[in-house]
Amino acid sequence: MTDSNPSNGVEPSDPAVAVVGGGAVGVTAAHDLAARGASVTLFERDDLASGASGRAAGVLYDAYAEDVDAAIGARAMERFRGFDRTLPGFEFTPCPYVIAIREGDEDAEAVPETVARMREHGREVSVVEPDALGERFPLSTDDLAVAAVGEGAGWADPGSYVVALGERAAREGVTIETDAEVELVADAGATIRIDGEERAYDAVVVAVGAHTERFLESAGIAVPVKPYRVQALTSRVAYDGPMTYDATAGVYFRPHPTGLLAGDGTEPFEADPDAYDREGDDWFVENVSAALRERADHDPEVERAWAGVCTATPDGDPLLGPVAEDVFVAAGWQGHGFMRAPATGEILAEGVLASLSGAAVGDDDSPWVGAFDPGRFEGDETFEIEEGMSVRNR
């Protein structure tokens, strides 16, 4: 195997892996690869958590109806809880998660069946009558048709996760290079170019979020991943209720150290990841403020409103796996990237090492998730962007 930097003390027998992207998925993959014996260099064009992870909402739950999503969600939550006990600088806060559907919303009929499927996966979720919901939580329920409550949810600060796990990864031997502009060299396998210098590795993991399509396209690799803009805000007014998703209004909110965090100003069209407006829009602040007053009797004193970017795929499932010889990608999380990061980073680590040992996607013992195989697409598909946080997408 290739030793990309003979002077760094790496034994030639160690698999040398470059992870490009210092967000939650990239840092987790780098940490987990190193824990499994790989020699890892993590590259980030800015600072750790400076991209989508640093602007994420930190809502965490495992209440999924689909088999694969439920398994990944459960593993992610298991690791978040474990990191809460063992990772200095990171904290997971348990908090019930409410899904509220207003009268007249056609999604209301799907809730009981969806919840039943979640319960089949062992999730502690239940359908709740609106009156009972109002008795338990400080939420307005007069206009609701149905609601569901997930008990095994919580929230965390995404930036603190990335920084804390990055520090642990560095202590465990991961080399972290920030302010590093990296290119993937075309038709050269696991070779990158940085500051004009080509470096060869045994594998390259691409976890660059909204820049995925452009990053791979420059090396002649086509993937159908579109970045889209989302928004959030924080309020200075105290809030002691549950995490809540008002599905009809398209607004979620949760407790936050300053008072409350709320969002989802999803714009269903492609955004430029290098030139999007990072400030929250007036219309978004007005819409969210109205929903907060209606649902939680919360009149926000807005501290900050901002925008970030998420990534979408044609079928709403991520791309996770090989896209070229010894080149692997993780992208297209539909707004659930941080929520799944502990599990998907782990799958990346195990999948990359298995692939280097000759395993293929679809093998009986392969760590890769068949439903997320990038090979299911040609790469030139056209599709509409849909909101990731919805009743239909659970």
XYZ file of C-alpha atoms in Angstrom, residues 55-57 230-237 251-256 258-265 278-293 298-308:
52
model
C -25.063 25.892 10.647
C -27.163 22.787 11.353
C -30.059 22.738 13.808
C -32.362 26.263 4.399
C -32.746 28.751 7.245
C -32.908 28.876 11.039
C -33.086 31.419 13.829
C -32.592 31.660 17.559
C -34.826 33.485 20.026
C -33.782 35.048 23.334
C -37.134 34.154 24.908
C -41.510 24.765 10.949
C -39.531 22.966 13.656
C -38.313 24.311 16.983
C -36.398 23.112 20.014
C -34.906 24.395 23.271
C -31.626 26.277 22.889
C -30.316 31.292 24.460
C -33.998 30.305 24.599
C -35.238 28.629 21.409
C -33.991 27.547 17.981
C -36.426 27.296 15.066
C -36.208 26.768 11.335
C -36.854 25.290 8.110
C -36.956 27.967 5.506
C -25.918 33.295 4.514
C -28.308 35.665 6.290
C -31.903 34.778 7.167
C -34.632 36.302 4.994
C -37.306 38.641 6.345
C -40.077 36.367 5.023
C -38.569 33.420 6.852
C -38.372 35.282 10.157
C -41.978 36.462 9.779
C -43.310 32.999 8.893
C -41.465 31.230 11.690
C -42.414 33.887 14.234
C -46.088 33.484 13.303
C -45.871 29.691 13.640
C -44.178 29.982 17.034
C -46.866 32.317 18.321
C -43.811 32.010 21.892
C -43.283 35.578 20.687
C -39.638 35.404 19.649
C -37.052 38.039 20.281
C -34.821 37.076 17.385
C -31.161 36.926 18.321
C -29.873 35.693 14.972
C -31.246 34.360 11.679
C -29.009 32.531 9.236
C -28.968 30.213 6.234
C -27.059 27.061 5.417
